[in-house]
Amino acid sequence: MRVDQFVELKPYRRPRRKITAVDLGRETERHAESLKRELAEAWADAESLFAARDAEVIGTSGRYVDFETLPNQPLPDLTWKSKGIRLAAAGRSVDGATTGTIFVPDGQKDFIDGKLDEYREKRSAKGKAAHEKRFASIEHFRAARLESLWVDSRAMPEAGILTWWECWCWPDRVANLEAKSAAAEVLVGTNRLTFVEREVVFIYTNRATLARIVASTDAVAEIRLGRDDASFFTSDAGREDQGGWVDAAADRISQTEDADGVAVCLLDTGVNRAHPLLAPIFSADDLHSVDPAWEVDDHHGHGTEMSGLAVYGDLTTILPSARPLTIEFVGESVKLLPPDGFPPTEPQSYGLLTQQAIFRPEIERPDRKRVFCLAVTQENVHGPKATSWSATLDAMAFGGTDLNDLQQRLICVSAGNLPDGLSQAALEDWDSYEIEDPAHAWNVLSVGGFTEKGPITDLGFEHWACAVEPGTLSPYSRVSASWYRGVSPIKPELVLEAGNKGIDAIDASMVSGIDSLSLLTTSRDPIVRPLSLSWATSAATAQLTGMAARILADDPSLWSETVRALLTHSARWTPPMELALLGTAQKSERLLMLRRFGYGVPSIERALRSASNALALVAQQEIQPFKREKGSTRLNHAHFYALPWPIETLLALGEHQVRLRVSLSYFVEPNPSADAPLSPARYRSAGLRFDLRRRNEPQDVFEARVNALAAIEQDNVDLPAGFRDDGRLLGEKSISAGSLHVDEWRCNAADLANRNALAVFPVGGWWKSVADKARNNASMRYALVVTIDAGDVEQDLWAEAAIAAGVEIEEAVSV
């Protein structure tokens, strides 16, 4: 039996009590007994419903209980924080009675029973009953239902309707709601609203599933319908209040003391730093232009819009929030595109111009760490073959050509957008819309788009449909699904909110720029219209750049390769993406999915810290892939890691499903030669791979197998059967081209217990064959991130592994 919603009980209503001075003690005894009986009935009603629950979805840690007072009575204090007993929703009925819902953790019903016993039996010196202010006015206890937490003035949606819900949660319990929602394969919004005692989480599901999730966790205090979208701020009424919203948000801005050490650097159309939300972040000294004649102000609006998204993200959830806006970095702008009146840049100059744009802020502030945002692409130029622009970005990310003076850089690049005016039917041929130049560069983070936007709420357009469902690929985003998998990297690696499109009810064409389906950001006209709409993969790229800057500001010792690894490692596929990915057992088909939505949607929270049920290990190391000896160059070293798994805990978890995720990030020195498109080894300086020790595999056998794997340098050679690991979600063949590799193992916890060794080893590249001893013997940096995620189990994996002093290389073995 499944639980579709909280049970609606309609108990017999006794006539209301009339408390008099006559025999008050006896009345209190009867009242206490009645409340205890009703509390027991409410608990039993809920218990019977949850008895046959699906453990993966319904695993309640307590009960919601409704109460109702006599008319015109104040709200009784039924909160005991030390016991986890909390007040959820509260209100007043039409007859004046105060109503509310409390959450009571498992094991604490007896505590309330004890307090009711004291209320019944104990008297003060003046004859007042103990806890009288808590219980005397209460008329009834009863089992809660979903409607008990509903505090919206609008009607609750009918059963079966998919929509966005606002779950107003206790901040310290939000992780429980996220875990239960993930187990139920429900889309959870990436944005939050934060208040002093509540954190608002957005969930896209139907009423029945919401009821199951709420009943199975201890997080939700109140429920409302939907969420504000950009149309709230751009409507006729909202437009008049834009200045007030912006000023209120500006009053909440502060910067950390060391914010000046890290920057988001936008290569775009300039920035108008007069905007109240940008003035504290962008100094006049940090505004540059490739051509001084172009000046530095934003001539178009795009750069200012990207600035707001990089610093704050989507303002739709920032403006209504009450939390402080603490910014850990500063903003830089380099005007890359010429304003009107100047000749357009020739395509053959894109690479040189971008190189100059990157150098300008570095020359001014060489001591500052920065992340670059390039939300500009070359239309009608696509495909995996290197261009002068993409190769330049690869060279800039690698750090230059002088191996003794490399300056590695993290560059985020938009994937490009589908053309406007397409019909929805064109999405059936989505794979033909390839990623645009220079987003196919190996060393950059290429950013595509997904969307959580919908349904349409704009006045007069409510009958329009959305182009795609929330949680799926944005109808703006380009893909690389048509590229040959053996010689082209997976692009885009990450997807972020890029907005949705509406379907014109007359001609079924897809329409861009629908207010409620767009993101809200800063405008270049802060006086007349301080807020602007944004959409497409440029908006997604700006948001990711801001995430990267936050990670770097949190730990400036991180390499660019490591920030890239942490962002990618934090990503998760939405439920619709996961459904598509796991809907086939063919790894080649899964790879096709990856070329549409990459490794998923990143999370700044997951990137910044490890949750108590997720064990994250990070390493920054250098490796020498080749060694020249006696006139020949051969593969040199592999790094073997001893992973400090909490073996006893994993064994105790037994068949509980866990997820092991591995991310490996490094930068290659590009070689855009004529034959590079035929083999990744001709483009990259060297490649790196990783492998996990098999179950019950001795260490010496593992090392021998890695040696054999490293010797297979041709990416298109099929591995012998004994070398394949069927437990890998994506498989060895998913890691061929590119310089960022991710894979997962999903298995029983016990199966993972003794797979506690991992190898990072080199494969071929042009450094090995070139007649240059410096490169034959050169070293390269890499970042490795490994995570065990046990879902919503209570075992604290990190605490048990904390005794290990980080992740150290166990040994370096020649290959």
PDB file of C-alpha atoms in Angstrom, residues 152-396:
ATOM      1  CA  ASP A 152      -1.370  29.743   0.654  1.00  0.00           C
ATOM      2  CA  SER A 153      -4.484  31.810  -0.022  1.00  0.00           C
ATOM      3  CA  ARG A 154      -4.781  30.055  -3.380  1.00  0.00           C
ATOM      4  CA  ALA A 155      -6.451  26.672  -3.686  1.00  0.00           C
ATOM      5  CA  MET A 156      -4.225  23.624  -3.533  1.00  0.00           C
ATOM      6  CA  PRO A 157      -3.688  22.115  -7.003  1.00  0.00           C
ATOM      7  CA  GLU A 158      -5.743  19.090  -7.891  1.00  0.00           C
ATOM      8  CA  ALA A 159      -4.207  15.630  -7.696  1.00  0.00           C
ATOM      9  CA  GLY A 160      -2.004  14.655 -10.617  1.00  0.00           C
ATOM     10  CA  ILE A 161      -1.068  18.171 -11.719  1.00  0.00           C
ATOM     11  CA  LEU A 162       2.682  18.725 -12.013  1.00  0.00           C
ATOM     12  CA  THR A 163       3.673  22.116 -10.641  1.00  0.00           C
ATOM     13  CA  TRP A 164       6.237  23.914  -8.479  1.00  0.00           C
ATOM     14  CA  TRP A 165       5.678  23.880  -4.725  1.00  0.00           C
ATOM     15  CA  GLU A 166       7.350  26.033  -2.092  1.00  0.00           C
ATOM     16  CA  CYS A 167       8.453  23.941   0.886  1.00  0.00           C
ATOM     17  CA  TRP A 168       9.239  26.263   3.782  1.00  0.00           C
ATOM     18  CA  CYS A 169      11.719  24.264   5.808  1.00  0.00           C
ATOM     19  CA  TRP A 170      13.600  24.379   9.068  1.00  0.00           C
ATOM     20  CA  PRO A 171      17.104  25.287   7.820  1.00  0.00           C
ATOM     21  CA  ASP A 172      18.891  22.525   9.717  1.00  0.00           C
ATOM     22  CA  ARG A 173      16.681  19.845   8.130  1.00  0.00           C
ATOM     23  CA  VAL A 174      16.812  20.869   4.459  1.00  0.00           C
ATOM     24  CA  ALA A 175      19.295  18.110   3.587  1.00  0.00           C
ATOM     25  CA  ASN A 176      16.720  15.509   4.657  1.00  0.00           C
ATOM     26  CA  LEU A 177      14.146  16.908   2.254  1.00  0.00           C
ATOM     27  CA  GLU A 178      16.697  16.920  -0.560  1.00  0.00           C
ATOM     28  CA  ALA A 179      17.640  13.286   0.132  1.00  0.00           C
ATOM     29  CA  LYS A 180      14.023  12.114   0.185  1.00  0.00           C
ATOM     30  CA  SER A 181      13.219  14.061  -2.972  1.00  0.00           C
ATOM     31  CA  ALA A 182      16.207  12.509  -4.726  1.00  0.00           C
ATOM     32  CA  ALA A 183      15.067   9.054  -3.646  1.00  0.00           C
ATOM     33  CA  ALA A 184      11.634   9.823  -5.096  1.00  0.00           C
ATOM     34  CA  GLU A 185      13.284  11.070  -8.333  1.00  0.00           C
ATOM     35  CA  VAL A 186      11.675  14.474  -7.903  1.00  0.00           C
ATOM     36  CA  LEU A 187      13.167  17.663  -9.354  1.00  0.00           C
ATOM     37  CA  VAL A 188      14.437  20.024  -6.651  1.00  0.00           C
ATOM     38  CA  GLY A 189      15.079  23.627  -7.669  1.00  0.00           C
ATOM     39  CA  THR A 190      18.681  24.781  -7.603  1.00  0.00           C
ATOM     40  CA  ASN A 191      17.821  28.156  -6.035  1.00  0.00           C
ATOM     41  CA  ARG A 192      16.741  28.854  -2.477  1.00  0.00           C
ATOM     42  CA  LEU A 193      15.051  31.622  -0.521  1.00  0.00           C
ATOM     43  CA  THR A 194      16.655  32.133   2.881  1.00  0.00           C
ATOM     44  CA  PHE A 195      15.078  33.789   5.896  1.00  0.00           C
ATOM     45  CA  VAL A 196      16.000  33.859   9.565  1.00  0.00           C
ATOM     46  CA  GLU A 197      14.102  30.726  10.588  1.00  0.00           C
ATOM     47  CA  ARG A 198      13.076  29.272   7.229  1.00  0.00           C
ATOM     48  CA  GLU A 199      14.724  28.115   4.030  1.00  0.00           C
ATOM     49  CA  VAL A 200      12.429  27.785   1.030  1.00  0.00           C
ATOM     50  CA  VAL A 201      13.069  24.784  -1.224  1.00  0.00           C
ATOM     51  CA  PHE A 202      11.259  24.511  -4.555  1.00  0.00           C
ATOM     52  CA  ILE A 203      10.007  21.084  -5.646  1.00  0.00           C
ATOM     53  CA  TYR A 204       8.432  20.180  -8.978  1.00  0.00           C
ATOM     54  CA  THR A 205       6.016  17.296  -8.550  1.00  0.00           C
ATOM     55  CA  ASN A 206       2.362  16.417  -8.061  1.00  0.00           C
ATOM     56  CA  ARG A 207       0.312  16.555  -4.902  1.00  0.00           C
ATOM     57  CA  ALA A 208       0.466  12.856  -4.068  1.00  0.00           C
ATOM     58  CA  THR A 209       4.231  12.612  -4.392  1.00  0.00           C
ATOM     59  CA  LEU A 210       4.698  15.795  -2.396  1.00  0.00           C
ATOM     60  CA  ALA A 211       2.594  14.304   0.388  1.00  0.00           C
ATOM     61  CA  ARG A 212       4.760  11.177   0.471  1.00  0.00           C
ATOM     62  CA  ILE A 213       7.955  13.212   0.605  1.00  0.00           C
ATOM     63  CA  VAL A 214       6.702  15.556   3.318  1.00  0.00           C
ATOM     64  CA  ALA A 215       5.442  12.655   5.407  1.00  0.00           C
ATOM     65  CA  SER A 216       8.789  10.899   5.125  1.00  0.00           C
ATOM     66  CA  THR A 217      10.973  13.695   6.420  1.00  0.00           C
ATOM     67  CA  ASP A 218      11.226  16.131   9.313  1.00  0.00           C
ATOM     68  CA  ALA A 219      11.982  19.233   7.271  1.00  0.00           C
ATOM     69  CA  VAL A 220       8.809  20.943   6.054  1.00  0.00           C
ATOM     70  CA  ALA A 221       6.981  23.483   8.187  1.00  0.00           C
ATOM     71  CA  GLU A 222       4.726  25.087   5.572  1.00  0.00           C
ATOM     72  CA  ILE A 223       3.716  24.598   1.947  1.00  0.00           C
ATOM     73  CA  ARG A 224       2.792  27.191  -0.649  1.00  0.00           C
ATOM     74  CA  LEU A 225       2.116  27.114  -4.357  1.00  0.00           C
ATOM     75  CA  GLY A 226       4.734  27.823  -6.961  1.00  0.00           C
ATOM     76  CA  ARG A 227       7.375  30.489  -6.765  1.00  0.00           C
ATOM     77  CA  ASP A 228       7.931  34.021  -7.925  1.00  0.00           C
ATOM     78  CA  ASP A 229       9.406  34.320 -11.405  1.00  0.00           C
ATOM     79  CA  ALA A 230      10.836  37.210 -13.372  1.00  0.00           C
ATOM     80  CA  SER A 231       7.383  38.326 -14.550  1.00  0.00           C
ATOM     81  CA  PHE A 232       6.571  39.348 -10.969  1.00  0.00           C
ATOM     82  CA  PHE A 233       9.250  42.050 -11.235  1.00  0.00           C
ATOM     83  CA  THR A 234       8.684  43.009 -14.881  1.00  0.00           C
ATOM     84  CA  SER A 235       4.883  43.304 -14.844  1.00  0.00           C
ATOM     85  CA  ASP A 236       3.319  46.747 -14.914  1.00  0.00           C
ATOM     86  CA  ALA A 237       3.029  46.830 -11.125  1.00  0.00           C
ATOM     87  CA  GLY A 238       6.387  45.217 -10.503  1.00  0.00           C
ATOM     88  CA  ARG A 239       8.241  47.535 -12.876  1.00  0.00           C
ATOM     89  CA  GLU A 240       7.349  50.520 -10.711  1.00  0.00           C
ATOM     90  CA  ASP A 241       8.895  48.841  -7.671  1.00  0.00           C
ATOM     91  CA  GLN A 242      12.125  47.678  -9.339  1.00  0.00           C
ATOM     92  CA  GLY A 243      14.142  50.506  -7.832  1.00  0.00           C
ATOM     93  CA  GLY A 244      12.903  49.647  -4.355  1.00  0.00           C
ATOM     94  CA  TRP A 245      13.786  45.993  -4.724  1.00  0.00           C
ATOM     95  CA  VAL A 246      17.253  46.868  -6.025  1.00  0.00           C
ATOM     96  CA  ASP A 247      17.931  49.429  -3.283  1.00  0.00           C
ATOM     97  CA  ALA A 248      16.851  46.984  -0.587  1.00  0.00           C
ATOM     98  CA  ALA A 249      19.170  44.337  -1.994  1.00  0.00           C
ATOM     99  CA  ALA A 250      22.041  46.838  -2.274  1.00  0.00           C
ATOM    100  CA  ASP A 251      21.697  47.574   1.441  1.00  0.00           C
ATOM    101  CA  ARG A 252      22.414  43.898   2.143  1.00  0.00           C
ATOM    102  CA  ILE A 253      25.672  43.782   0.136  1.00  0.00           C
ATOM    103  CA  SER A 254      28.994  43.309   1.859  1.00  0.00           C
ATOM    104  CA  GLN A 255      32.345  41.981   0.719  1.00  0.00           C
ATOM    105  CA  THR A 256      34.790  39.823   2.597  1.00  0.00           C
ATOM    106  CA  GLU A 257      38.076  41.396   3.652  1.00  0.00           C
ATOM    107  CA  ASP A 258      40.094  39.420   1.117  1.00  0.00           C
ATOM    108  CA  ALA A 259      37.581  39.733  -1.755  1.00  0.00           C
ATOM    109  CA  ASP A 260      40.070  41.794  -3.757  1.00  0.00           C
ATOM    110  CA  GLY A 261      42.256  38.717  -4.184  1.00  0.00           C
ATOM    111  CA  VAL A 262      39.837  36.886  -6.521  1.00  0.00           C
ATOM    112  CA  ALA A 263      37.949  38.200  -9.546  1.00  0.00           C
ATOM    113  CA  VAL A 264      35.332  37.213 -12.064  1.00  0.00           C
ATOM    114  CA  CYS A 265      36.648  38.601 -15.348  1.00  0.00           C
ATOM    115  CA  LEU A 266      34.016  39.095 -18.064  1.00  0.00           C
ATOM    116  CA  LEU A 267      35.162  39.247 -21.685  1.00  0.00           C
ATOM    117  CA  ASP A 268      32.081  40.883 -23.150  1.00  0.00           C
ATOM    118  CA  THR A 269      30.556  44.242 -24.115  1.00  0.00           C
ATOM    119  CA  GLY A 270      31.665  46.149 -21.027  1.00  0.00           C
ATOM    120  CA  VAL A 271      29.898  46.874 -17.730  1.00  0.00           C
ATOM    121  CA  ASN A 272      27.910  49.810 -16.400  1.00  0.00           C
ATOM    122  CA  ARG A 273      29.250  49.915 -12.857  1.00  0.00           C
ATOM    123  CA  ALA A 274      26.822  52.718 -11.942  1.00  0.00           C
ATOM    124  CA  HIS A 275      24.241  50.052 -11.188  1.00  0.00           C
ATOM    125  CA  PRO A 276      23.645  49.916  -7.392  1.00  0.00           C
ATOM    126  CA  LEU A 277      24.200  46.150  -7.343  1.00  0.00           C
ATOM    127  CA  LEU A 278      27.447  46.350  -9.331  1.00  0.00           C
ATOM    128  CA  ALA A 279      29.080  49.514  -7.975  1.00  0.00           C
ATOM    129  CA  PRO A 280      30.402  47.787  -4.825  1.00  0.00           C
ATOM    130  CA  ILE A 281      31.826  44.910  -6.891  1.00  0.00           C
ATOM    131  CA  PHE A 282      33.357  46.604  -9.949  1.00  0.00           C
ATOM    132  CA  SER A 283      36.020  49.245  -9.399  1.00  0.00           C
ATOM    133  CA  ALA A 284      36.665  51.786 -12.152  1.00  0.00           C
ATOM    134  CA  ASP A 285      40.281  50.571 -12.213  1.00  0.00           C
ATOM    135  CA  ASP A 286      39.072  47.071 -13.111  1.00  0.00           C
ATOM    136  CA  LEU A 287      37.271  48.061 -16.314  1.00  0.00           C
ATOM    137  CA  HIS A 288      39.343  47.510 -19.459  1.00  0.00           C
ATOM    138  CA  SER A 289      38.969  47.432 -23.223  1.00  0.00           C
ATOM    139  CA  VAL A 290      40.910  45.647 -25.939  1.00  0.00           C
ATOM    140  CA  ASP A 291      40.869  48.895 -27.924  1.00  0.00           C
ATOM    141  CA  PRO A 292      41.014  52.074 -25.797  1.00  0.00           C
ATOM    142  CA  ALA A 293      38.932  53.838 -28.438  1.00  0.00           C
ATOM    143  CA  TRP A 294      36.021  51.560 -27.578  1.00  0.00           C
ATOM    144  CA  GLU A 295      35.985  52.885 -23.964  1.00  0.00           C
ATOM    145  CA  VAL A 296      34.834  50.611 -21.147  1.00  0.00           C
ATOM    146  CA  ASP A 297      31.114  51.302 -20.640  1.00  0.00           C
ATOM    147  CA  ASP A 298      28.573  48.749 -21.782  1.00  0.00           C
ATOM    148  CA  HIS A 299      27.345  49.746 -25.242  1.00  0.00           C
ATOM    149  CA  HIS A 300      24.978  46.821 -25.627  1.00  0.00           C
ATOM    150  CA  GLY A 301      23.695  45.584 -22.254  1.00  0.00           C
ATOM    151  CA  HIS A 302      24.917  42.014 -22.505  1.00  0.00           C
ATOM    152  CA  GLY A 303      28.011  42.566 -20.362  1.00  0.00           C
ATOM    153  CA  THR A 304      26.071  44.226 -17.541  1.00  0.00           C
ATOM    154  CA  GLU A 305      23.515  41.420 -17.608  1.00  0.00           C
ATOM    155  CA  MET A 306      26.288  38.821 -17.393  1.00  0.00           C
ATOM    156  CA  SER A 307      27.870  40.737 -14.504  1.00  0.00           C
ATOM    157  CA  GLY A 308      24.722  40.529 -12.403  1.00  0.00           C
ATOM    158  CA  LEU A 309      24.350  36.811 -13.068  1.00  0.00           C
ATOM    159  CA  ALA A 310      27.999  36.109 -12.265  1.00  0.00           C
ATOM    160  CA  VAL A 311      27.844  37.963  -8.959  1.00  0.00           C
ATOM    161  CA  TYR A 312      24.338  37.100  -7.744  1.00  0.00           C
ATOM    162  CA  GLY A 313      22.846  34.457 -10.002  1.00  0.00           C
ATOM    163  CA  ASP A 314      19.172  34.743 -10.889  1.00  0.00           C
ATOM    164  CA  LEU A 315      17.833  37.783  -9.011  1.00  0.00           C
ATOM    165  CA  THR A 316      14.372  36.227  -8.945  1.00  0.00           C
ATOM    166  CA  THR A 317      15.268  34.429  -5.727  1.00  0.00           C
ATOM    167  CA  ILE A 318      17.775  36.985  -4.453  1.00  0.00           C
ATOM    168  CA  LEU A 319      15.538  40.058  -4.276  1.00  0.00           C
ATOM    169  CA  PRO A 320      12.761  38.559  -2.066  1.00  0.00           C
ATOM    170  CA  SER A 321      15.269  36.969   0.319  1.00  0.00           C
ATOM    171  CA  ALA A 322      16.305  38.571   3.583  1.00  0.00           C
ATOM    172  CA  ARG A 323      19.743  37.005   3.843  1.00  0.00           C
ATOM    173  CA  PRO A 324      22.890  39.145   3.649  1.00  0.00           C
ATOM    174  CA  LEU A 325      24.559  39.305   0.245  1.00  0.00           C
ATOM    175  CA  THR A 326      28.163  38.546   1.127  1.00  0.00           C
ATOM    176  CA  ILE A 327      30.366  38.629  -1.968  1.00  0.00           C
ATOM    177  CA  GLU A 328      33.751  36.924  -1.749  1.00  0.00           C
ATOM    178  CA  PHE A 329      35.283  38.319  -4.941  1.00  0.00           C
ATOM    179  CA  VAL A 330      35.429  41.406  -7.155  1.00  0.00           C
ATOM    180  CA  GLY A 331      34.446  41.963 -10.767  1.00  0.00           C
ATOM    181  CA  GLU A 332      36.602  42.761 -13.773  1.00  0.00           C
ATOM    182  CA  SER A 333      35.473  43.611 -17.288  1.00  0.00           C
ATOM    183  CA  VAL A 334      37.323  43.625 -20.590  1.00  0.00           C
ATOM    184  CA  LYS A 335      35.429  45.022 -23.556  1.00  0.00           C
ATOM    185  CA  LEU A 336      35.944  42.374 -26.212  1.00  0.00           C
ATOM    186  CA  LEU A 337      33.322  43.405 -28.767  1.00  0.00           C
ATOM    187  CA  PRO A 338      33.406  46.746 -30.601  1.00  0.00           C
ATOM    188  CA  PRO A 339      30.551  49.247 -30.168  1.00  0.00           C
ATOM    189  CA  ASP A 340      28.520  50.659 -33.025  1.00  0.00           C
ATOM    190  CA  GLY A 341      30.540  52.781 -35.387  1.00  0.00           C
ATOM    191  CA  PHE A 342      33.619  50.580 -35.281  1.00  0.00           C
ATOM    192  CA  PRO A 343      34.428  47.832 -37.787  1.00  0.00           C
ATOM    193  CA  PRO A 344      33.522  44.321 -36.588  1.00  0.00           C
ATOM    194  CA  THR A 345      36.329  42.011 -35.564  1.00  0.00           C
ATOM    195  CA  GLU A 346      37.422  39.613 -38.300  1.00  0.00           C
ATOM    196  CA  PRO A 347      37.005  35.931 -37.365  1.00  0.00           C
ATOM    197  CA  GLN A 348      40.690  35.204 -37.902  1.00  0.00           C
ATOM    198  CA  SER A 349      41.456  37.741 -35.158  1.00  0.00           C
ATOM    199  CA  TYR A 350      39.177  36.248 -32.480  1.00  0.00           C
ATOM    200  CA  GLY A 351      41.960  34.212 -30.913  1.00  0.00           C
ATOM    201  CA  LEU A 352      44.467  37.066 -30.833  1.00  0.00           C
ATOM    202  CA  LEU A 353      41.869  39.507 -29.501  1.00  0.00           C
ATOM    203  CA  THR A 354      40.808  37.124 -26.725  1.00  0.00           C
ATOM    204  CA  GLN A 355      44.441  36.587 -25.774  1.00  0.00           C
ATOM    205  CA  GLN A 356      44.923  40.353 -25.484  1.00  0.00           C
ATOM    206  CA  ALA A 357      41.740  40.626 -23.420  1.00  0.00           C
ATOM    207  CA  ILE A 358      43.018  38.021 -20.953  1.00  0.00           C
ATOM    208  CA  PHE A 359      46.414  39.699 -20.633  1.00  0.00           C
ATOM    209  CA  ARG A 360      45.088  43.192 -19.842  1.00  0.00           C
ATOM    210  CA  PRO A 361      43.743  42.603 -16.296  1.00  0.00           C
ATOM    211  CA  GLU A 362      46.624  40.229 -15.557  1.00  0.00           C
ATOM    212  CA  ILE A 363      49.135  42.976 -16.351  1.00  0.00           C
ATOM    213  CA  GLU A 364      47.251  45.450 -14.153  1.00  0.00           C
ATOM    214  CA  ARG A 365      46.806  43.056 -11.218  1.00  0.00           C
ATOM    215  CA  PRO A 366      49.235  40.132 -11.549  1.00  0.00           C
ATOM    216  CA  ASP A 367      48.699  39.220  -7.888  1.00  0.00           C
ATOM    217  CA  ARG A 368      44.976  38.550  -8.300  1.00  0.00           C
ATOM    218  CA  LYS A 369      43.469  35.137  -9.039  1.00  0.00           C
ATOM    219  CA  ARG A 370      40.640  35.172 -11.521  1.00  0.00           C
ATOM    220  CA  VAL A 371      38.118  33.134 -13.481  1.00  0.00           C
ATOM    221  CA  PHE A 372      37.305  34.176 -17.048  1.00  0.00           C
ATOM    222  CA  CYS A 373      33.824  34.284 -18.544  1.00  0.00           C
ATOM    223  CA  LEU A 374      33.478  34.187 -22.345  1.00  0.00           C
ATOM    224  CA  ALA A 375      29.776  34.196 -23.249  1.00  0.00           C
ATOM    225  CA  VAL A 376      30.453  34.861 -26.918  1.00  0.00           C
ATOM    226  CA  THR A 377      30.579  32.295 -29.748  1.00  0.00           C
ATOM    227  CA  GLN A 378      31.096  32.301 -33.502  1.00  0.00           C
ATOM    228  CA  GLU A 379      27.834  31.445 -35.220  1.00  0.00           C
ATOM    229  CA  ASN A 380      27.880  28.914 -38.035  1.00  0.00           C
ATOM    230  CA  VAL A 381      31.286  27.570 -36.991  1.00  0.00           C
ATOM    231  CA  HIS A 382      30.969  24.288 -35.165  1.00  0.00           C
ATOM    232  CA  GLY A 383      32.346  20.792 -34.942  1.00  0.00           C
ATOM    233  CA  PRO A 384      35.210  19.246 -32.926  1.00  0.00           C
ATOM    234  CA  LYS A 385      38.067  20.354 -35.188  1.00  0.00           C
ATOM    235  CA  ALA A 386      40.320  22.942 -33.547  1.00  0.00           C
ATOM    236  CA  THR A 387      40.133  26.525 -34.761  1.00  0.00           C
ATOM    237  CA  SER A 388      42.586  29.320 -34.105  1.00  0.00           C
ATOM    238  CA  TRP A 389      40.175  30.630 -31.462  1.00  0.00           C
ATOM    239  CA  SER A 390      39.652  27.320 -29.638  1.00  0.00           C
ATOM    240  CA  ALA A 391      43.351  26.413 -29.798  1.00  0.00           C
ATOM    241  CA  THR A 392      44.235  29.820 -28.370  1.00  0.00           C
ATOM    242  CA  LEU A 393      41.894  29.215 -25.439  1.00  0.00           C
ATOM    243  CA  ASP A 394      43.483  25.802 -24.876  1.00  0.00           C
ATOM    244  CA  ALA A 395      46.946  27.372 -24.918  1.00  0.00           C
ATOM    245  CA  MET A 396      45.883  30.151 -22.532  1.00  0.00           C
TER     246      MET A 396
END
